XYZ file of C-alpha atoms in Angstrom:
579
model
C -34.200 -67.348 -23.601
C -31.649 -70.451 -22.245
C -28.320 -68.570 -21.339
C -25.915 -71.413 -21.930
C -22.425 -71.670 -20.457
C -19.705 -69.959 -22.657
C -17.055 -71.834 -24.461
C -14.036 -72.887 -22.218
C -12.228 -72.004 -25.381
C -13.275 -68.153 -25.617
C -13.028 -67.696 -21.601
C -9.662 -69.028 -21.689
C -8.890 -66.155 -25.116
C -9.959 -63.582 -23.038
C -6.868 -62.970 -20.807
C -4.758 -62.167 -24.273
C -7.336 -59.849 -25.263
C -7.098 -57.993 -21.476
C -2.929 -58.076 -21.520
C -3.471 -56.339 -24.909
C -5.970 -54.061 -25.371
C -5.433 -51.536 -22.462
C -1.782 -50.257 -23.471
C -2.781 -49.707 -27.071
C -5.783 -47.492 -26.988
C -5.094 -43.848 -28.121
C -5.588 -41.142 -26.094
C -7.720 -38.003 -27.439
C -8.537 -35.895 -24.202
C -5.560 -33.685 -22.913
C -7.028 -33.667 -19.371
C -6.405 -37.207 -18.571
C -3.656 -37.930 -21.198
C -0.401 -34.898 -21.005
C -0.702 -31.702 -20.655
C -0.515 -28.836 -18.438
C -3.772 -29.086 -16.445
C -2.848 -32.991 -15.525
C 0.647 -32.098 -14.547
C -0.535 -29.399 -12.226
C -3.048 -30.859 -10.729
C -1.103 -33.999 -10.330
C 1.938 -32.572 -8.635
C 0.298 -30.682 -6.477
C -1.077 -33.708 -4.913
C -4.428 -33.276 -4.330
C -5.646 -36.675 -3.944
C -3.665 -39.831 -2.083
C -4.154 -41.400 -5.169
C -3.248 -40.522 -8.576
C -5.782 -42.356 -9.952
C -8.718 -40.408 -8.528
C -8.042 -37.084 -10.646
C -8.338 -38.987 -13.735
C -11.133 -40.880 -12.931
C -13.386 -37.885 -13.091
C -15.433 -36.848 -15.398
C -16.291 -32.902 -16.220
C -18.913 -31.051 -15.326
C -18.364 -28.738 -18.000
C -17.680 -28.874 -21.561
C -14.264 -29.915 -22.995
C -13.404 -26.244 -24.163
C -14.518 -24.709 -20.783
C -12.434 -26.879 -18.913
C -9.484 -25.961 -21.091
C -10.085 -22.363 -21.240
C -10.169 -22.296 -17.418
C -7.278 -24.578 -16.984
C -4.867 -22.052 -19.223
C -5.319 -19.218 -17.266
C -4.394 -21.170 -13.810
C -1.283 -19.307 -12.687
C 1.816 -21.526 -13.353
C 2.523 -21.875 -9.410
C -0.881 -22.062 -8.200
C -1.437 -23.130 -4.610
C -3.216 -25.907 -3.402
C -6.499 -24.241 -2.594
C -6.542 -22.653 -6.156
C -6.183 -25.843 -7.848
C -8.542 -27.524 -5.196
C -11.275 -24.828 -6.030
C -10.490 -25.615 -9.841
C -11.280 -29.450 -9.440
C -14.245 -28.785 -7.268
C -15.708 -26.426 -10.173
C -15.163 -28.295 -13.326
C -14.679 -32.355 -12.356
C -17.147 -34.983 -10.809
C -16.710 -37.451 -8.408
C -14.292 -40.316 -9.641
C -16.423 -43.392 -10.956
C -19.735 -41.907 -11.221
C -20.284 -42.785 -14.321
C -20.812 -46.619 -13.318
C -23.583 -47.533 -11.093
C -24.256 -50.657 -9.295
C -26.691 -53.061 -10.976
C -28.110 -56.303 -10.927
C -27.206 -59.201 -12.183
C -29.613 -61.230 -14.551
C -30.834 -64.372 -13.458
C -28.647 -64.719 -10.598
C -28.732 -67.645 -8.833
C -28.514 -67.694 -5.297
C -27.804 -71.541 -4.552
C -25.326 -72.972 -7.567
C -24.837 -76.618 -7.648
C -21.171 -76.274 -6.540
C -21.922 -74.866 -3.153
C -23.658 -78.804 -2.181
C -20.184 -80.530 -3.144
C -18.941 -78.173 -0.139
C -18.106 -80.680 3.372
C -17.757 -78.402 6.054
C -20.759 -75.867 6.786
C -18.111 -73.159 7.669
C -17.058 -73.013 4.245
C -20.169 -73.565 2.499
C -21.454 -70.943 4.275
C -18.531 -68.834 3.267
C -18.392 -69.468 -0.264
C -21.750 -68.877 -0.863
C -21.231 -65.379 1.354
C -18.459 -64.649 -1.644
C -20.725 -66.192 -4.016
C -23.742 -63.408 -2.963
C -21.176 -60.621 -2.825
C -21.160 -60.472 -6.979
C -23.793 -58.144 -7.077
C -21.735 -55.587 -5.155
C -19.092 -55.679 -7.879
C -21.832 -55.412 -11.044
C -21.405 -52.282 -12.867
C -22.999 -50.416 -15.668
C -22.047 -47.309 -17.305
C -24.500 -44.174 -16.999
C -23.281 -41.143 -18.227
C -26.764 -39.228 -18.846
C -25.220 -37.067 -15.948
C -22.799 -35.711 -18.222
C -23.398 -32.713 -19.664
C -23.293 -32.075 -23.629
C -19.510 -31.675 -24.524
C -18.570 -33.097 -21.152
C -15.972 -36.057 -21.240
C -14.545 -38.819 -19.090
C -11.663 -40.989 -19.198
C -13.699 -43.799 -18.979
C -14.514 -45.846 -22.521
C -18.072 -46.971 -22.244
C -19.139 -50.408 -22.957
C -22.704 -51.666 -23.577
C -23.161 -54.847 -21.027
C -22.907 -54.714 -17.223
C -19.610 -56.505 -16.234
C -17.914 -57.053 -12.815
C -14.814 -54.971 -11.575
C -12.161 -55.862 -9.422
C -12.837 -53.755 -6.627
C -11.892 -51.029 -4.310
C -9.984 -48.018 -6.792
C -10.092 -50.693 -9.571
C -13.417 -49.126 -11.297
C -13.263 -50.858 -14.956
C -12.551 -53.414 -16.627
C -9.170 -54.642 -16.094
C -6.847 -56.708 -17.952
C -5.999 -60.355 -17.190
C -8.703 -59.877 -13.643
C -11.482 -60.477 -16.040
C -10.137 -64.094 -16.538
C -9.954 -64.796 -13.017
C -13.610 -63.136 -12.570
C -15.329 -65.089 -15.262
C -13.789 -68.243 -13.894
C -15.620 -67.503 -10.701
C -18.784 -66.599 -12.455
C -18.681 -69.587 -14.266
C -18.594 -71.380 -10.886
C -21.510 -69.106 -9.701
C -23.511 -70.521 -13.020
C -23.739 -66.652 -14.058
C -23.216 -67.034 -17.406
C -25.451 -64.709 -18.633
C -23.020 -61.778 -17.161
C -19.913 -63.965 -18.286
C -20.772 -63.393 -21.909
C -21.757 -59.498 -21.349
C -18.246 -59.397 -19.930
C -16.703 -61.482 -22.884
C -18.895 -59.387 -25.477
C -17.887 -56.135 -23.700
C -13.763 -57.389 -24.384
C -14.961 -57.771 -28.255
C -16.575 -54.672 -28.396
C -13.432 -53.196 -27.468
C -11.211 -54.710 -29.799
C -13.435 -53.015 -32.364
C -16.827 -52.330 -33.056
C -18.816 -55.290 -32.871
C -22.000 -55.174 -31.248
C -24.046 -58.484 -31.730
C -26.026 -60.887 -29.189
C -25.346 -64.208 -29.678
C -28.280 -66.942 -29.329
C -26.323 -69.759 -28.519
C -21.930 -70.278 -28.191
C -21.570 -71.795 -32.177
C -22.623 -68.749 -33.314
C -20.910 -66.497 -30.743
C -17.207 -68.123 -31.807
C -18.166 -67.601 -35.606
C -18.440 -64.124 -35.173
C -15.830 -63.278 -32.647
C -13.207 -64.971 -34.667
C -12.428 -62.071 -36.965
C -11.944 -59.996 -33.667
C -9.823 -62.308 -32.051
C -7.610 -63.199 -34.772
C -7.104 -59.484 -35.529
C -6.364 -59.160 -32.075
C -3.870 -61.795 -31.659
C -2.386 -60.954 -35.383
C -1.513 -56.749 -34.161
C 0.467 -59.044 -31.233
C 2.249 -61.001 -33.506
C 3.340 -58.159 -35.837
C 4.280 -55.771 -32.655
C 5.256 -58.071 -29.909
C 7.292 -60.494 -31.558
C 11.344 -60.645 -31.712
C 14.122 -62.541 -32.926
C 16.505 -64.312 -31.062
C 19.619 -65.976 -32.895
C 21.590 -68.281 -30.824
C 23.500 -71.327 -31.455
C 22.818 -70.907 -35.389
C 19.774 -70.672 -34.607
C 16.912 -68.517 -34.969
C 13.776 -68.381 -32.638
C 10.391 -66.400 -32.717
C 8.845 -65.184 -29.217
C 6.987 -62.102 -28.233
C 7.753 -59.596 -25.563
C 5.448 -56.507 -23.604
C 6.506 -53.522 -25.813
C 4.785 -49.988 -24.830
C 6.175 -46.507 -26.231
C 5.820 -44.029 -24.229
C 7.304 -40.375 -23.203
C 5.142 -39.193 -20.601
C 3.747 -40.103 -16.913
C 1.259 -42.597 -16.870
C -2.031 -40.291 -16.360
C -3.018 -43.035 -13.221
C 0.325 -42.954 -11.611
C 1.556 -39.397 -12.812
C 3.131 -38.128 -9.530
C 4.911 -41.866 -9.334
C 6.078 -42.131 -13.028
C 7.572 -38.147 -12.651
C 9.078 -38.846 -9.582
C 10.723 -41.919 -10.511
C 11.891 -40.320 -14.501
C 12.208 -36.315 -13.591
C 13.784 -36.689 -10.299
C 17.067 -37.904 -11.390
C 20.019 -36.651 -13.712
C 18.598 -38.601 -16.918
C 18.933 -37.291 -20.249
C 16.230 -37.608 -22.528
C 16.720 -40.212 -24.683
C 17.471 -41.979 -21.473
C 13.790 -40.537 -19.827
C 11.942 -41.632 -22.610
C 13.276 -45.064 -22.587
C 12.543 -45.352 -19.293
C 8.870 -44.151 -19.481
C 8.171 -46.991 -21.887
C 9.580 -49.648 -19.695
C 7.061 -48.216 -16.900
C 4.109 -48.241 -18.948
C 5.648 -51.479 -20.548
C 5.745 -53.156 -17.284
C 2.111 -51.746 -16.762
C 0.756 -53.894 -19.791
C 1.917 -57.197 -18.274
C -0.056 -56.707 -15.076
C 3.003 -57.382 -13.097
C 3.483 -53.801 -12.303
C 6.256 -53.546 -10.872
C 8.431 -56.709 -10.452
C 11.759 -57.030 -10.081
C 11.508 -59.433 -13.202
C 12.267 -56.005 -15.065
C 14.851 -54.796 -13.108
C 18.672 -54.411 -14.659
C 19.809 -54.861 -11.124
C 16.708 -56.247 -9.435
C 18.663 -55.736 -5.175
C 18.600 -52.519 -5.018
C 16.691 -51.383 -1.463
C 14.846 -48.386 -1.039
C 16.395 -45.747 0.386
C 15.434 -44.964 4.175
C 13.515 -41.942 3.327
C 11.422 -43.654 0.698
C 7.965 -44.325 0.753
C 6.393 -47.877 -0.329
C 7.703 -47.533 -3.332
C 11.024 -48.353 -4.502
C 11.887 -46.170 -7.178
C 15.673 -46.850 -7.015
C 15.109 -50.112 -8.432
C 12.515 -48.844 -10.840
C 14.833 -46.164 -12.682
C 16.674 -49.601 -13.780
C 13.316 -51.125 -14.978
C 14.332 -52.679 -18.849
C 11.158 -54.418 -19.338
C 11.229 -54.865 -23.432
C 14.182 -56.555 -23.028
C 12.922 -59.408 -21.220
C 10.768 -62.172 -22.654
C 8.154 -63.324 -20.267
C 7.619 -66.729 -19.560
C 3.756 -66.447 -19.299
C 2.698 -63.936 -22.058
C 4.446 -67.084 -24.579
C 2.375 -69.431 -22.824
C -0.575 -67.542 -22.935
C -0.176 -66.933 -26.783
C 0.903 -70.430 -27.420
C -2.823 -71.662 -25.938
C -4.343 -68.807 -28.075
C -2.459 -69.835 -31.319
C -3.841 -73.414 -30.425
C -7.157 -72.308 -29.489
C -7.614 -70.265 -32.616
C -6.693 -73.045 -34.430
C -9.893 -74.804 -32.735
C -11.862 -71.917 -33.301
C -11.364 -72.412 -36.770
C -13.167 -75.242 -36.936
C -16.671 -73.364 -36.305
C -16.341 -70.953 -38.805
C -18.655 -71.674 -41.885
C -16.297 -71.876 -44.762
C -13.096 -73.805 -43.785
C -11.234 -73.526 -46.786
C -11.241 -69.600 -46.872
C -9.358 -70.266 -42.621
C -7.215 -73.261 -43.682
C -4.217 -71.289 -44.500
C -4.237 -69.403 -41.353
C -4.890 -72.490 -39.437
C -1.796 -73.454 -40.543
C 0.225 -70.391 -40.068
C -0.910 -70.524 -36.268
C 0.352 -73.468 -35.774
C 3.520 -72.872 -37.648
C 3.428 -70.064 -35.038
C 2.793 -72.468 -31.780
C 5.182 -74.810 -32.976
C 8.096 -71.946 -33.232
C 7.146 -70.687 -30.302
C 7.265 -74.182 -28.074
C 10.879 -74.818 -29.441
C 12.071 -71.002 -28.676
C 10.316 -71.495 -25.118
C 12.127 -74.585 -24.641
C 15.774 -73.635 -26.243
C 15.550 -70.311 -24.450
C 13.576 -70.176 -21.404
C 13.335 -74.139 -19.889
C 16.134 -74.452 -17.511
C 16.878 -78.386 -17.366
C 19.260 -77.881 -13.908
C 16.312 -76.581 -11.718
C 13.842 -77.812 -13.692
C 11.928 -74.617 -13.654
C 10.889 -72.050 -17.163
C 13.159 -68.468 -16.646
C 12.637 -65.406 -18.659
C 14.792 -64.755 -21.237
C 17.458 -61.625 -20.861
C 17.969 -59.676 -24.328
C 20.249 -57.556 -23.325
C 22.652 -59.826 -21.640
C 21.586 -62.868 -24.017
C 21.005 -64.992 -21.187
C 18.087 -66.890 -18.479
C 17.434 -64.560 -15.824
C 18.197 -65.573 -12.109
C 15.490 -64.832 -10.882
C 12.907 -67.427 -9.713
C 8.863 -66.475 -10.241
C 6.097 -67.871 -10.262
C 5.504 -67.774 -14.145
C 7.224 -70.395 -14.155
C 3.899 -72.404 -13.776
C 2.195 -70.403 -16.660
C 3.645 -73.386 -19.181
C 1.951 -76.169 -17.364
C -1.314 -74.301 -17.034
C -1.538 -73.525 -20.778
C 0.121 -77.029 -21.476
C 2.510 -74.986 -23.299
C 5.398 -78.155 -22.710
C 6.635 -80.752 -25.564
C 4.807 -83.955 -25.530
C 7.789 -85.538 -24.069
C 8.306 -83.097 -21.029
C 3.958 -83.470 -20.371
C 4.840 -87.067 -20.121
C 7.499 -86.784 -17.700
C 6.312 -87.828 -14.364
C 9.250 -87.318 -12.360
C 10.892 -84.445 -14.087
C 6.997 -82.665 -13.887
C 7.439 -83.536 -9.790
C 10.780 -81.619 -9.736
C 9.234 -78.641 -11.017
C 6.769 -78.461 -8.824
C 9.192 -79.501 -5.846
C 9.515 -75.705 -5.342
C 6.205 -75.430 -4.268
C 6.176 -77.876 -1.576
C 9.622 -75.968 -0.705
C 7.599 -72.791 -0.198
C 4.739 -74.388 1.515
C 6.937 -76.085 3.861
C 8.911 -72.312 4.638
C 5.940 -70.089 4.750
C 2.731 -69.986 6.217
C 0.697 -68.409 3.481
C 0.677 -69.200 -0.283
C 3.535 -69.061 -2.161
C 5.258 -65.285 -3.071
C 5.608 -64.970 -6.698
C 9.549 -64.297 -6.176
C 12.203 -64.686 -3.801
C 13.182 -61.141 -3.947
C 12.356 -58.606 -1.007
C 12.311 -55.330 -3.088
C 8.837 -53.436 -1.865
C 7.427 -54.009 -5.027
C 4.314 -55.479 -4.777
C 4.942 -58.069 -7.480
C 7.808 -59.629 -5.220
C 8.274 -61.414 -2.081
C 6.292 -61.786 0.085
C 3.296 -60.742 -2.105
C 1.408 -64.163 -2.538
C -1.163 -63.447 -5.799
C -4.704 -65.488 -6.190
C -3.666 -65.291 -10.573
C -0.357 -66.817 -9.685
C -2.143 -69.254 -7.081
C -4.479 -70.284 -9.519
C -1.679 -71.247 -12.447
C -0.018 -73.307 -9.964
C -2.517 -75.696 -8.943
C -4.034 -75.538 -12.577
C -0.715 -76.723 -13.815
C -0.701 -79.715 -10.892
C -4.288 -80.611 -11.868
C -2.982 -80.708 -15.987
C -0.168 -83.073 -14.348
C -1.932 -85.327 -12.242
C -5.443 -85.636 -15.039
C -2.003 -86.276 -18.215
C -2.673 -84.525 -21.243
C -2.145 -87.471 -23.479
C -4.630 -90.342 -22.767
C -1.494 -92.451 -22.632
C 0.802 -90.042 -20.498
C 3.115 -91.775 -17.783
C 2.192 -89.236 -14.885
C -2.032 -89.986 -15.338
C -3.446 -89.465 -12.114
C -0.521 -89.448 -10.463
C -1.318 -88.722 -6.763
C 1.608 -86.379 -5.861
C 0.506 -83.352 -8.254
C -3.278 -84.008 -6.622
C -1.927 -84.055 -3.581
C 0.093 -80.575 -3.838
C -2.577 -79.107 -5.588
C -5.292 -79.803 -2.308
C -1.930 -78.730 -0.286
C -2.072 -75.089 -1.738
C -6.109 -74.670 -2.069
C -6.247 -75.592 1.291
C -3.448 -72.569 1.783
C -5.246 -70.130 -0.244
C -8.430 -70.738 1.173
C -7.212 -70.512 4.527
C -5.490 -67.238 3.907
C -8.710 -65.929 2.269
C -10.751 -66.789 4.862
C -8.843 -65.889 7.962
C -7.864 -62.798 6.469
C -11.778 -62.232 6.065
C -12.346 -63.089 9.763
C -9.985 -61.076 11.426
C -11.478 -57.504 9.568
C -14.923 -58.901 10.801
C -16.374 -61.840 8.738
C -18.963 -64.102 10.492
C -21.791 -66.361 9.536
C -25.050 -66.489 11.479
C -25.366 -69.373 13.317
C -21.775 -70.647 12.376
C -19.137 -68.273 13.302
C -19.405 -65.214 15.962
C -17.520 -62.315 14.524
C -14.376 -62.025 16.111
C -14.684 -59.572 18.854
C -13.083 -56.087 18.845
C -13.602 -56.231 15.002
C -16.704 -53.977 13.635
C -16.483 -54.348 9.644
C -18.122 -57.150 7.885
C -15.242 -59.115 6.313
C -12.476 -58.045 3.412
C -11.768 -59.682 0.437
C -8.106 -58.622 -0.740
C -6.256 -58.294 -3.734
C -2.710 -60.254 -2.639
C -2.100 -61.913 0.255
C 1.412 -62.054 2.641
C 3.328 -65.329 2.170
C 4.679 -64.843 5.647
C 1.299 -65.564 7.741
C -1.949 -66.653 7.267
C -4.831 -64.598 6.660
C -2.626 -61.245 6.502
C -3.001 -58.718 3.419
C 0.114 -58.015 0.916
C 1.555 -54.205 1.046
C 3.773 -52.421 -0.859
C 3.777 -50.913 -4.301
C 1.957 -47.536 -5.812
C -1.356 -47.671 -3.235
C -2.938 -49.366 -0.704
C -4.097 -52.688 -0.906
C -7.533 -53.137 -2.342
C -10.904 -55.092 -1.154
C -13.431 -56.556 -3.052
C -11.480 -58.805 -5.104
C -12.756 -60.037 -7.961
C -10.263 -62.328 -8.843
C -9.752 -63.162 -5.235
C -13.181 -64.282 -4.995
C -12.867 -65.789 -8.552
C -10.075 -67.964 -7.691
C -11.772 -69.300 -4.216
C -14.744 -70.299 -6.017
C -13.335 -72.029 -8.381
C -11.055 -73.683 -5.691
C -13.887 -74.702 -4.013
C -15.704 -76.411 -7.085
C -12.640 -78.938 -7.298
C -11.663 -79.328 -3.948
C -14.569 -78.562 -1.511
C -15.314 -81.950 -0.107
C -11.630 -82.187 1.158
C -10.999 -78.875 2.187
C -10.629 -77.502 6.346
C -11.828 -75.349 8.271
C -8.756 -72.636 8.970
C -7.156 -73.165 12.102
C -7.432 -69.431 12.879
C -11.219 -69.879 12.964
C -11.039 -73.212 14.777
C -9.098 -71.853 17.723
């Protein structure tokens, strides 16, 4: 059977449904949810990472486990609580093993656009690399009555990497963007399918991409209706009353992944709790955008850490107020999917029994563009701000979702045409380029969180020059800025940025190419891939936040691939490698 390339349309749905789903999925098992053996084993720290106690599976039944866990004494020492992991859990992730991918293909068309031999070399090094990030879930290991945390799925898929094990909100996007590159579409639909199967039980294969929209559009609108009905507020100002949606989590405990963080930054200060509760569903509301932490949520987003703190600031996050705040880029992204749905529409069989909704989405789009542009467009700077609900104003603080409207072409027909005031939006970029030596951070502010200067993000990199590239192509076939050569110009600007960050950042922990590029002497690893990037130097990994930074990267990898499918007979070869 012909695999055929996946709709644009559906790839482009598929970050909602990863922003969604994760947040919202109940929790049934006590061990990785709340409870007494979590909390123990948790505080106690065991593991450098929270994440890893969660992340295995039993090797026991559910009742065993629990029996055992009640009669731990209630201050149990380390080696107790060591010898009661060791008995009853797994290794973390060993329910997904490595697996290939079908009908790989080792030499995609893209990789002959490619100018320089350094770089075609290299992206077809990250193009190989897929394979290391396949996964498929195998839990015949597991004993009857066992459990896991982890929620099966039927189709292999790609993860981000490193303590990133599953699938993983808007990464997929970034992933299937690169795979789509890669001409893998056979694994870009598993991944797709996987999302669908999520939202609820819905296990088809599709023969061909008509037939694959007709049937997911039940799912998806279902999907994107629970966000309208939970995520969606009022906001009356001037007389006027305007519909956008916000993250919104409830939650009262830990997060089971961060529990040692989330305790430390609720328990470990004089809150009451109405107060702690409040403040656990901003942390697990903050988790749901992605952008975990930022100081985006922060009440008073300057605090410092204090000097005996680790990487993470929790003095700034005991102020987080993240349902308060309406994001710039979850109303673009669900403006493109009230649009998109509206396309969908088109494929399903009967049109009259859709017309209605077709026109209640965009009812829904077109409320949405005029509360984006009443509430969040801020005509001095010329940049999109979120919006403030609890002080009813713009926020000061400059991000990089800013670009998220531009990408999704989430912007009045009159603003899209607007050469010069489009140029002035993006003048920030060329500020940043011209002040740092990596990509651009996705804020100005120096907080330690890892969603804040200097961090420089491959998602964030990837709206900007999407949003150039929507500029300089015009969306309107009679738009004033049409191929304007300044937004082409800025966009090559930062790909050539990214890619140099990417790759020198890949040199310096060992990368080389037979033939092409000795590996850099003194180094002995093979090359890293990273998650986030430092805006203050090329080629250096981001820091800061709940862990260490990750390898792999799926959307790093993601992002440079599809960087170098638009840009890769005009892009350099790194200074750091031409030295």
């Amino acid at each position: 059977m012909q695999i055929q390339k996946p709709s644009c349309w559906l790839v482009i749905f598929i970050w909602s449904i990863n922003v969604g789903f994760g947040a919202q999925l109940n929790c049934d098992i006590p061990i990785y949810c709340s409870g007494p053996i979590l909390e123990k084993i948790q505080l106690a720290r065991l593991f450098n990472d929270s994440k890893t106690f969660v992340d295995m599976p039993t090797k026991k039944p559910l009742e065993e486990v629990l029996e055992a866990g009640s009669k731990l004494p209630q201050n149990a020492s380390i080696s107790i609580l060591q010898d009661f992991v060791n008995t009853y859990f797994s290794k973390e992730g060993q329910e997904l093993i490595q697996t290939e991918i079908p009908n790989f293909n080792q030499s995609p068309s893209f990789l002959e656009k490619i100018k320089q031999p350094i770089i075609r070399e290299f992206a077809k090094q990250v193009h190989n690399y897929w394979p290391n990030l396949t996964r498929k879930v195998d839990q015949s290991f597991m004993c009857s009555g066992c459990v896991s945390s982890f929620i099966p799925v039927n189709r292999s898929f790609v993860i981000p990497g490193g303590r990133f094990r599953e699938i993983y909100y808007w990464d997929s996007y970034f992933v299937i963007e690169g795979l789509l590159v890669s001409e893998l579409y056979e694994i870009a639909k598993n991944m797709i399918e996987n999302f669908l199967d999520l939202i609820e039980i819905y296990g088809f294969v599709p023969t061909n991409d008509t037939l694959l929209l007709r049937k997911a559009f039940p799912t998806l609108l279902k999907e994107y209706d629970f966000w309208y009905k939970n995520n969606t507020i009022s906001v009356h100002k001037n007389d006027k009353t305007f519909y956008l949606s916000h993250y919104d989590v409830y939650n009262i405990y830990p997060r089971p992944e961060s529990y040692l963080e989330d305790y430390t930054t609720v328990e470990l200060d004089s809150f009451n709790s109405t107060v702690k509760q409040g403040l656990y569903s901003d942390i697990a509301t903050a988790a749901e955008s992605g952008w975990d932490f930022s100081s985006r949520w922060a009440r008073n987003p300057h605090i410092k850490p204090s000097t005996n703190s680790s990487s993470n600031n929790y003095e700034i996050l005991r102020t987080l107020n993240t349902r308060a705040v309406i994001p710039i880029e979850l109303n673009s992204i669900l403006y493109m999917n009230e649009i998109t749905l509206s396309e969908f529409a088109k494929q399903v069989d009967d049109w009259k029994t859709v017309k209605e909704t077709v026109k209640r989405l965009k009812k829904s789009a077109e409320e949405r563009l005029e509360g984006m542009i009443k509430l969040l467009w801020d005509d001095n700077t010329g940049t999109f701000r979120d919006y403030n609900l609890t002080s009813n104003t713009q926020s000061k603080i400059f991000s990089l979702a800013t670009y998220f409207p531009f990408w999704a072409q989430s912007l009045p027909k009159e603003m899209l045409t607007d050469s010069k005031n489009n140029i002035k939006s993006f003048s920030i970029v060329s500020t940043l380029l011209s002040k740092y030596k990596g990509c651009p951070p996705v804020t100005l502010i120096n907080s330690s969180l890892q969603w804040d200067f200097p961090n420089a993000w491959p998602p964030l990199t990837y709206a900007i020059i999407k949003g150039l590239l929507n500029s300089y192509h015009g969306y309107y076939s009679n738009s004033q800025n049409e191929e304007d050569p300044k937004f082409l110009n800025l966009a090559l600007e930062t790909s050539q940025r990214y890619v140099s960050s990417v790759m020198c950042a890949w040199y310096s922990t060992g990368g080389s190419i037979p033939g092409l590029l000795t590996k850099l002497q003194g180094t002995t690893d093979i090359g890293h891939m990273f998650e986030k990037y430092s805006a203050l130097d090329t080629g250096v990994p981001g820091n800061g936040g709940e862990y260490q930074v990750q390898d792999g990267f799926g959307w790093t990898n993601g992002v440079l691939l599809w960087i170098m499918s638009k840009f890769g007979d005009k892009l350099e070869v790194p200074e750091c490698i031409n030295k």
